[in-house]
Amino acid sequence: MIRKLLSTVVVGILASASTQAADTELNLYTARHYQTDEALYANFTKATGIQINRIEGKEDALLERIKNEGANSPADVFITVDASRLAKADELGVFVPVKSTVLDERIPANLKSDTWYAFSTRARVIVYNKVDVDPKLVQNYEDLARPELKGKVCTRSGSHPYNLSLGAALIQHDGAEATEKWAKGVVDNFARTPKGGDTDQIRAVAAGECGVAIANSYYVARLINSDKPADQEVMKAVGVIWPNQGTWGTHVNVSGGGMLKHAPNKEAARKFLEYLASDEAQAYFANGNNEWPVVPSVQVTNAALDSLGDFRMDDLNVGTLSQTTAEAQKIFDRAGYR
Ligand code: FE
């Protein structure tokens, strides 16, 4: 995987973090809520003495709340998933740049913007029914518009950030015109009107209701790891493809976050973001949701993901996806991809 080829940077973090800390607490607004994140927060508090007050919620609702609270917001750090959501937060002006050599050095250039940082990556993969669809037909995202797949394609809503970010990447690689043609082709190939989440699409492919679908890698890994017999049957019936290995690489998205403009505890916020980039936190943060760390020197062994093999990821800067997300939405609207 390209990720492994990036240069290794090892930086000591938190070495002198605890003593001069002026801030004693951190207010974290997060759209992530995994068991493993609990240990993460506890370790941060142990290392820095900074208490974390956590507000959990849905991505869009949290952002709305930060916007509405304005200058009075107690929030110091906002963590969410999807590059287009992070970009939306950026556009709303809620973030402020962080001065940190730790973050500058540890987070690769293609996984950050001027104001936010990615802390884990996930890939958007193609899932196909082994009986119904020849995998040779679905090696690329572009293939989902092939006429041979008429009545076979399923995806969640075209308005969902995961698909909009994919559309944004397609525009940058293939151009707007080709992407619009593609979107129309995909809609023409629908087995059903988009509904449900990524896992629902995978289940529908296994059930034969759909021949092929797209889904984030961690949903696939979750089903592989599941001990429910029904989930194991699902994974027996489907094959998984890393798309576009012969062209521009598999589209990756991120979860990430940044410091908020009106953060009352900016020092604590910086320390927390730097902590998320530490070896320990990177492993926890990524593996907790079957994702990959962003810091190249941090290797995580995840049996489910490893069983799918290595892949080359798109090296497009995730921060630039936002430049074409609005265009992707317009194209999808015109194509009837709702
Ligand atoms: Fe998700």
Tab-separated table of N, CA and C in Angstrom, residues 182-294:
chain	number	residue	atom	x	y	z
A	182	TRP	N	-21.391	9.387	-16.357
A	182	TRP	CA	-21.271	8.254	-15.427
A	182	TRP	C	-22.473	8.195	-14.487
A	183	ALA	N	-22.808	9.344	-13.899
A	183	ALA	CA	-23.921	9.382	-12.937
A	183	ALA	C	-25.224	8.937	-13.602
A	184	LYS	N	-25.423	9.394	-14.852
A	184	LYS	CA	-26.632	8.985	-15.587
A	184	LYS	C	-26.622	7.483	-15.837
A	185	GLY	N	-25.463	6.970	-16.190
A	185	GLY	CA	-25.315	5.532	-16.429
A	185	GLY	C	-25.594	4.714	-15.173
A	186	VAL	N	-25.110	5.211	-14.044
A	186	VAL	CA	-25.340	4.519	-12.771
A	186	VAL	C	-26.838	4.496	-12.454
A	187	VAL	N	-27.485	5.651	-12.627
A	187	VAL	CA	-28.929	5.733	-12.354
A	187	VAL	C	-29.693	4.778	-13.284
A	188	ASP	N	-29.267	4.731	-14.553
A	188	ASP	CA	-29.902	3.812	-15.516
A	188	ASP	C	-29.732	2.354	-15.093
A	189	ASN	N	-28.663	2.087	-14.348
A	189	ASN	CA	-28.363	0.708	-13.952
A	189	ASN	C	-28.961	0.309	-12.608
A	190	PHE	N	-29.625	1.248	-11.941
A	190	PHE	CA	-30.133	0.955	-10.593
A	190	PHE	C	-31.027	-0.289	-10.556
A	191	ALA	N	-30.787	-1.111	-9.544
A	191	ALA	CA	-31.682	-2.234	-9.270
A	191	ALA	C	-32.895	-1.750	-8.488
A	192	ARG	N	-32.711	-0.630	-7.769
A	192	ARG	CA	-33.788	-0.073	-6.954
A	192	ARG	C	-33.423	1.377	-6.617
A	193	THR	N	-34.410	2.136	-6.176
A	193	THR	CA	-34.162	3.506	-5.747
A	193	THR	C	-33.244	3.471	-4.515
A	194	PRO	N	-32.216	4.347	-4.459
A	194	PRO	CA	-31.298	4.322	-3.309
A	194	PRO	C	-32.013	4.393	-1.967
A	195	LYS	N	-31.657	3.511	-1.082
A	195	LYS	CA	-32.188	3.524	0.288
A	195	LYS	C	-31.198	2.822	1.208
A	196	GLY	N	-31.254	3.178	2.490
A	196	GLY	CA	-30.420	2.513	3.490
A	196	GLY	C	-28.980	2.989	3.488
A	197	GLY	N	-28.173	2.356	4.331
A	197	GLY	CA	-26.754	2.688	4.442
A	197	GLY	C	-25.907	1.712	3.644
A	198	ASP	N	-24.591	1.822	3.790
A	198	ASP	CA	-23.689	0.956	3.024
A	198	ASP	C	-23.889	-0.520	3.355
A	199	THR	N	-24.086	-0.827	4.638
A	199	THR	CA	-24.258	-2.232	5.028
A	199	THR	C	-25.502	-2.832	4.376
A	200	ASP	N	-26.560	-2.015	4.264
A	200	ASP	CA	-27.785	-2.497	3.606
A	200	ASP	C	-27.520	-2.869	2.146
A	201	GLN	N	-26.628	-2.102	1.501
A	201	GLN	CA	-26.309	-2.403	0.091
A	201	GLN	C	-25.563	-3.743	0.007
A	202	ILE	N	-24.627	-3.959	0.946
A	202	ILE	CA	-23.849	-5.213	0.930
A	202	ILE	C	-24.789	-6.410	1.140
A	203	ARG	N	-25.712	-6.251	2.088
A	203	ARG	CA	-26.680	-7.335	2.350
A	203	ARG	C	-27.555	-7.597	1.126
A	204	ALA	N	-27.950	-6.519	0.442
A	204	ALA	CA	-28.811	-6.661	-0.737
A	204	ALA	C	-28.059	-7.336	-1.887
A	205	VAL	N	-26.757	-7.085	-1.964
A	205	VAL	CA	-25.942	-7.763	-2.981
A	205	VAL	C	-25.883	-9.259	-2.664
A	206	ALA	N	-25.664	-9.584	-1.392
A	206	ALA	CA	-25.595	-10.996	-0.990
A	206	ALA	C	-26.924	-11.701	-1.254
A	207	ALA	N	-28.032	-10.974	-1.044
A	207	ALA	CA	-29.365	-11.562	-1.217
A	207	ALA	C	-29.759	-11.670	-2.688
A	208	GLY	N	-28.961	-11.056	-3.566
A	208	GLY	CA	-29.245	-11.117	-4.996
A	208	GLY	C	-30.198	-10.035	-5.482
A	209	GLU	N	-30.627	-9.167	-4.570
A	209	GLU	CA	-31.495	-8.063	-4.984
A	209	GLU	C	-30.698	-7.066	-5.832
A	210	CYS	N	-29.404	-6.974	-5.543
A	210	CYS	CA	-28.498	-6.137	-6.321
A	210	CYS	C	-27.324	-7.015	-6.757
A	211	GLY	N	-26.702	-6.651	-7.880
A	211	GLY	CA	-25.538	-7.400	-8.333
A	211	GLY	C	-24.246	-6.796	-7.827
A	212	VAL	N	-24.268	-5.462	-7.664
A	212	VAL	CA	-23.047	-4.747	-7.302
A	212	VAL	C	-23.397	-3.485	-6.520
A	213	ALA	N	-22.507	-3.117	-5.591
A	213	ALA	CA	-22.753	-1.926	-4.770
A	213	ALA	C	-21.415	-1.302	-4.380
A	214	ILE	N	-21.482	-0.092	-3.832
A	214	ILE	CA	-20.274	0.513	-3.259
A	214	ILE	C	-20.484	0.686	-1.755
A	215	ALA	N	-19.375	0.534	-1.021
A	215	ALA	CA	-19.471	0.613	0.440
A	215	ALA	C	-18.117	0.992	1.019
A	216	ASN	N	-18.130	1.608	2.173
A	216	ASN	CA	-16.870	1.918	2.853
A	216	ASN	C	-16.250	0.642	3.423
A	217	SER	N	-14.925	0.608	3.418
A	217	SER	CA	-14.181	-0.594	3.816
A	217	SER	C	-14.504	-1.054	5.239
A	218	TYR	N	-14.782	-0.103	6.157
A	218	TYR	CA	-14.997	-0.543	7.548
A	218	TYR	C	-16.321	-1.292	7.704
A	219	TYR	N	-17.298	-1.019	6.834
A	219	TYR	CA	-18.551	-1.791	6.892
A	219	TYR	C	-18.298	-3.232	6.451
A	220	VAL	N	-17.453	-3.378	5.440
A	220	VAL	CA	-17.079	-4.712	4.971
A	220	VAL	C	-16.335	-5.454	6.087
A	221	ALA	N	-15.367	-4.755	6.706
A	221	ALA	CA	-14.570	-5.373	7.775
A	221	ALA	C	-15.454	-5.780	8.953
A	222	ARG	N	-16.441	-4.947	9.260
A	222	ARG	CA	-17.359	-5.246	10.370
A	222	ARG	C	-18.112	-6.552	10.109
A	223	LEU	N	-18.555	-6.744	8.870
A	223	LEU	CA	-19.261	-7.986	8.519
A	223	LEU	C	-18.315	-9.180	8.553
A	224	ILE	N	-17.072	-8.974	8.091
A	224	ILE	CA	-16.085	-10.066	8.130
A	224	ILE	C	-15.838	-10.480	9.581
A	225	ASN	N	-15.751	-9.491	10.470
A	225	ASN	CA	-15.458	-9.761	11.886
A	225	ASN	C	-16.658	-10.288	12.669
A	226	SER	N	-17.845	-10.141	12.100
A	226	SER	CA	-19.051	-10.503	12.836
A	226	SER	C	-19.128	-12.011	13.078
A	227	ASP	N	-19.577	-12.382	14.288
A	227	ASP	CA	-19.736	-13.824	14.531
A	227	ASP	C	-21.176	-14.281	14.292
A	228	LYS	N	-22.015	-13.372	13.799
A	228	LYS	CA	-23.387	-13.776	13.460
A	228	LYS	C	-23.367	-14.610	12.178
A	229	PRO	N	-23.973	-15.785	12.192
A	229	PRO	CA	-23.984	-16.640	10.990
A	229	PRO	C	-24.547	-15.915	9.753
A	230	ALA	N	-25.560	-15.085	9.948
A	230	ALA	CA	-26.157	-14.376	8.810
A	230	ALA	C	-25.133	-13.455	8.138
A	231	ASP	N	-24.299	-12.802	8.948
A	231	ASP	CA	-23.276	-11.911	8.392
A	231	ASP	C	-22.196	-12.706	7.663
A	232	GLN	N	-21.879	-13.885	8.223
A	232	GLN	CA	-20.871	-14.723	7.565
A	232	GLN	C	-21.383	-15.226	6.217
A	233	GLU	N	-22.681	-15.507	6.162
A	233	GLU	CA	-23.295	-15.919	4.884
A	233	GLU	C	-23.200	-14.781	3.874
A	234	VAL	N	-23.437	-13.566	4.352
A	234	VAL	CA	-23.356	-12.385	3.478
A	234	VAL	C	-21.964	-12.310	2.850
A	235	MET	N	-20.937	-12.444	3.686
A	235	MET	CA	-19.572	-12.286	3.166
A	235	MET	C	-19.140	-13.465	2.296
A	236	LYS	N	-19.803	-14.612	2.449
A	236	LYS	CA	-19.510	-15.745	1.563
A	236	LYS	C	-20.054	-15.488	0.164
A	237	ALA	N	-21.145	-14.725	0.109
A	237	ALA	CA	-21.829	-14.530	-1.174
A	237	ALA	C	-21.250	-13.386	-2.002
A	238	VAL	N	-20.452	-12.521	-1.350
A	238	VAL	CA	-19.963	-11.340	-2.077
A	238	VAL	C	-18.450	-11.347	-2.238
A	239	GLY	N	-18.006	-10.687	-3.287
A	239	GLY	CA	-16.583	-10.423	-3.484
A	239	GLY	C	-16.330	-8.937	-3.300
A	240	VAL	N	-15.097	-8.597	-2.944
A	240	VAL	CA	-14.759	-7.197	-2.682
A	240	VAL	C	-13.619	-6.768	-3.593
A	241	ILE	N	-13.757	-5.606	-4.202
A	241	ILE	CA	-12.746	-5.108	-5.140
A	241	ILE	C	-12.211	-3.757	-4.676
A	242	TRP	N	-10.872	-3.605	-4.701
A	242	TRP	CA	-10.283	-2.271	-4.544
A	242	TRP	C	-10.375	-1.611	-5.919
A	243	PRO	N	-11.218	-0.635	-6.094
A	243	PRO	CA	-11.422	-0.084	-7.439
A	243	PRO	C	-10.223	0.726	-7.962
A	244	ASN	N	-10.150	0.821	-9.278
A	244	ASN	CA	-9.230	1.710	-9.994
A	244	ASN	C	-7.756	1.455	-9.687
A	245	GLN	N	-7.397	0.190	-9.485
A	245	GLN	CA	-5.991	-0.113	-9.228
A	245	GLN	C	-5.129	0.110	-10.471
A	246	GLY	N	-5.734	0.007	-11.643
A	246	GLY	CA	-4.973	0.229	-12.874
A	246	GLY	C	-4.972	1.682	-13.316
A	247	THR	N	-5.727	2.515	-12.623
A	247	THR	CA	-5.785	3.931	-13.030
A	247	THR	C	-5.357	4.841	-11.875
A	248	TRP	N	-6.301	5.539	-11.258
A	248	TRP	CA	-5.888	6.552	-10.262
A	248	TRP	C	-5.968	6.091	-8.810
A	249	GLY	N	-6.255	4.820	-8.592
A	249	GLY	CA	-6.250	4.322	-7.214
A	249	GLY	C	-7.613	4.396	-6.563
A	250	THR	N	-7.774	3.663	-5.487
A	250	THR	CA	-9.058	3.609	-4.779
A	250	THR	C	-9.315	4.899	-4.004
A	251	HIS	N	-10.538	5.394	-4.137
A	251	HIS	CA	-10.930	6.630	-3.435
A	251	HIS	C	-10.921	6.402	-1.923
A	252	VAL	N	-10.238	7.278	-1.206
A	252	VAL	CA	-10.256	7.195	0.254
A	252	VAL	C	-10.888	8.443	0.847
A	253	ASN	N	-11.538	8.224	1.965
A	253	ASN	CA	-12.131	9.314	2.720
A	253	ASN	C	-11.520	9.270	4.124
A	254	VAL	N	-11.903	10.178	4.963
A	254	VAL	CA	-11.221	10.291	6.259
A	254	VAL	C	-12.198	10.555	7.392
A	255	SER	N	-11.745	10.298	8.633
A	255	SER	CA	-12.351	11.005	9.748
A	255	SER	C	-11.272	11.930	10.286
A	256	GLY	N	-11.690	13.060	10.798
A	256	GLY	CA	-10.700	14.038	11.222
A	256	GLY	C	-11.339	15.162	11.995
A	257	GLY	N	-10.548	16.165	12.266
A	257	GLY	CA	-11.082	17.276	13.040
A	257	GLY	C	-10.111	18.424	13.139
A	258	GLY	N	-10.526	19.426	13.882
A	258	GLY	CA	-9.680	20.591	14.037
A	258	GLY	C	-10.065	21.405	15.253
A	259	MET	N	-9.275	22.438	15.488
A	259	MET	CA	-9.534	23.351	16.602
A	259	MET	C	-10.571	24.381	16.174
A	260	LEU	N	-11.473	24.700	17.096
A	260	LEU	CA	-12.546	25.634	16.754
A	260	LEU	C	-12.146	27.081	17.052
A	261	LYS	N	-12.643	27.969	16.202
A	261	LYS	CA	-12.246	29.380	16.262
A	261	LYS	C	-12.502	29.988	17.637
A	262	HIS	N	-13.651	29.636	18.244
A	262	HIS	CA	-14.004	30.241	19.526
A	262	HIS	C	-13.652	29.339	20.715
A	263	ALA	N	-12.742	28.388	20.481
A	263	ALA	CA	-12.361	27.451	21.549
A	263	ALA	C	-11.888	28.205	22.787
A	264	PRO	N	-12.517	27.965	23.952
A	264	PRO	CA	-12.036	28.614	25.170
A	264	PRO	C	-10.741	27.994	25.694
A	265	ASN	N	-10.464	26.751	25.273
A	265	ASN	CA	-9.256	26.061	25.765
A	265	ASN	C	-8.355	25.673	24.590
A	266	LYS	N	-7.750	26.673	23.986
A	266	LYS	CA	-6.988	26.423	22.748
A	266	LYS	C	-5.733	25.577	22.986
A	267	GLU	N	-5.107	25.775	24.129
A	267	GLU	CA	-3.899	25.004	24.439
A	267	GLU	C	-4.252	23.515	24.596
A	268	ALA	N	-5.355	23.273	25.281
A	268	ALA	CA	-5.826	21.893	25.454
A	268	ALA	C	-6.210	21.290	24.108
A	269	ALA	N	-6.808	22.121	23.262
A	269	ALA	CA	-7.223	21.643	21.940
A	269	ALA	C	-6.013	21.211	21.120
A	270	ARG	N	-4.979	22.035	21.136
A	270	ARG	CA	-3.763	21.694	20.381
A	270	ARG	C	-3.166	20.386	20.913
A	271	LYS	N	-3.107	20.285	22.235
A	271	LYS	CA	-2.535	19.075	22.837
A	271	LYS	C	-3.349	17.837	22.459
A	272	PHE	N	-4.660	17.985	22.430
A	272	PHE	CA	-5.508	16.838	22.098
A	272	PHE	C	-5.302	16.419	20.641
A	273	LEU	N	-5.245	17.387	19.747
A	273	LEU	CA	-5.035	17.061	18.335
A	273	LEU	C	-3.664	16.396	18.142
A	274	GLU	N	-2.664	16.900	18.863
A	274	GLU	CA	-1.330	16.291	18.782
A	274	GLU	C	-1.358	14.871	19.359
A	275	TYR	N	-2.128	14.706	20.411
A	275	TYR	CA	-2.269	13.369	21.005
A	275	TYR	C	-2.882	12.392	19.996
A	276	LEU	N	-3.898	12.866	19.253
A	276	LEU	CA	-4.536	11.996	18.251
A	276	LEU	C	-3.555	11.549	17.167
A	277	ALA	N	-2.473	12.323	16.996
A	277	ALA	CA	-1.459	11.963	16.000
A	277	ALA	C	-0.349	11.098	16.593
A	278	SER	N	-0.427	10.807	17.895
A	278	SER	CA	0.605	9.977	18.533
A	278	SER	C	0.438	8.514	18.118
A	279	ASP	N	1.513	7.750	18.258
A	279	ASP	CA	1.485	6.331	17.858
A	279	ASP	C	0.323	5.599	18.533
A	280	GLU	N	0.234	5.787	19.842
A	280	GLU	CA	-0.776	5.071	20.623
A	280	GLU	C	-2.196	5.437	20.159
A	281	ALA	N	-2.465	6.720	20.086
A	281	ALA	CA	-3.808	7.165	19.727
A	281	ALA	C	-4.159	6.793	18.290
A	282	GLN	N	-3.180	6.874	17.402
A	282	GLN	CA	-3.418	6.523	16.006
A	282	GLN	C	-3.898	5.081	15.869
A	283	ALA	N	-3.240	4.195	16.582
A	283	ALA	CA	-3.604	2.782	16.501
A	283	ALA	C	-5.019	2.558	17.031
A	284	TYR	N	-5.321	3.154	18.169
A	284	TYR	CA	-6.648	3.028	18.766
A	284	TYR	C	-7.732	3.619	17.872
A	285	PHE	N	-7.483	4.846	17.454
A	285	PHE	CA	-8.472	5.614	16.717
A	285	PHE	C	-8.849	4.902	15.417
A	286	ALA	N	-7.837	4.411	14.704
A	286	ALA	CA	-8.091	3.769	13.422
A	286	ALA	C	-8.709	2.379	13.600
A	287	ASN	N	-8.082	1.570	14.417
A	287	ASN	CA	-8.502	0.180	14.536
A	287	ASN	C	-9.892	0.043	15.172
A	288	GLY	N	-10.243	1.009	16.020
A	288	GLY	CA	-11.540	0.974	16.685
A	288	GLY	C	-12.697	0.934	15.704
A	289	ASN	N	-12.492	1.481	14.516
A	289	ASN	CA	-13.547	1.450	13.499
A	289	ASN	C	-13.057	0.759	12.226
A	290	ASN	N	-12.098	-0.150	12.364
A	290	ASN	CA	-11.566	-0.858	11.192
A	290	ASN	C	-11.110	0.098	10.094
A	291	GLU	N	-10.421	1.161	10.523
A	291	GLU	CA	-9.852	2.096	9.554
A	291	GLU	C	-8.328	2.002	9.599
A	292	TRP	N	-7.654	2.830	8.823
A	292	TRP	CA	-6.191	2.866	8.824
A	292	TRP	C	-5.709	4.159	9.452
A	293	PRO	N	-4.574	4.075	10.167
A	293	PRO	CA	-3.993	5.305	10.716
A	293	PRO	C	-3.492	6.198	9.577
A	294	VAL	N	-3.343	7.479	9.841
A	294	VAL	CA	-2.790	8.376	8.816
A	294	VAL	C	-1.285	8.554	8.974
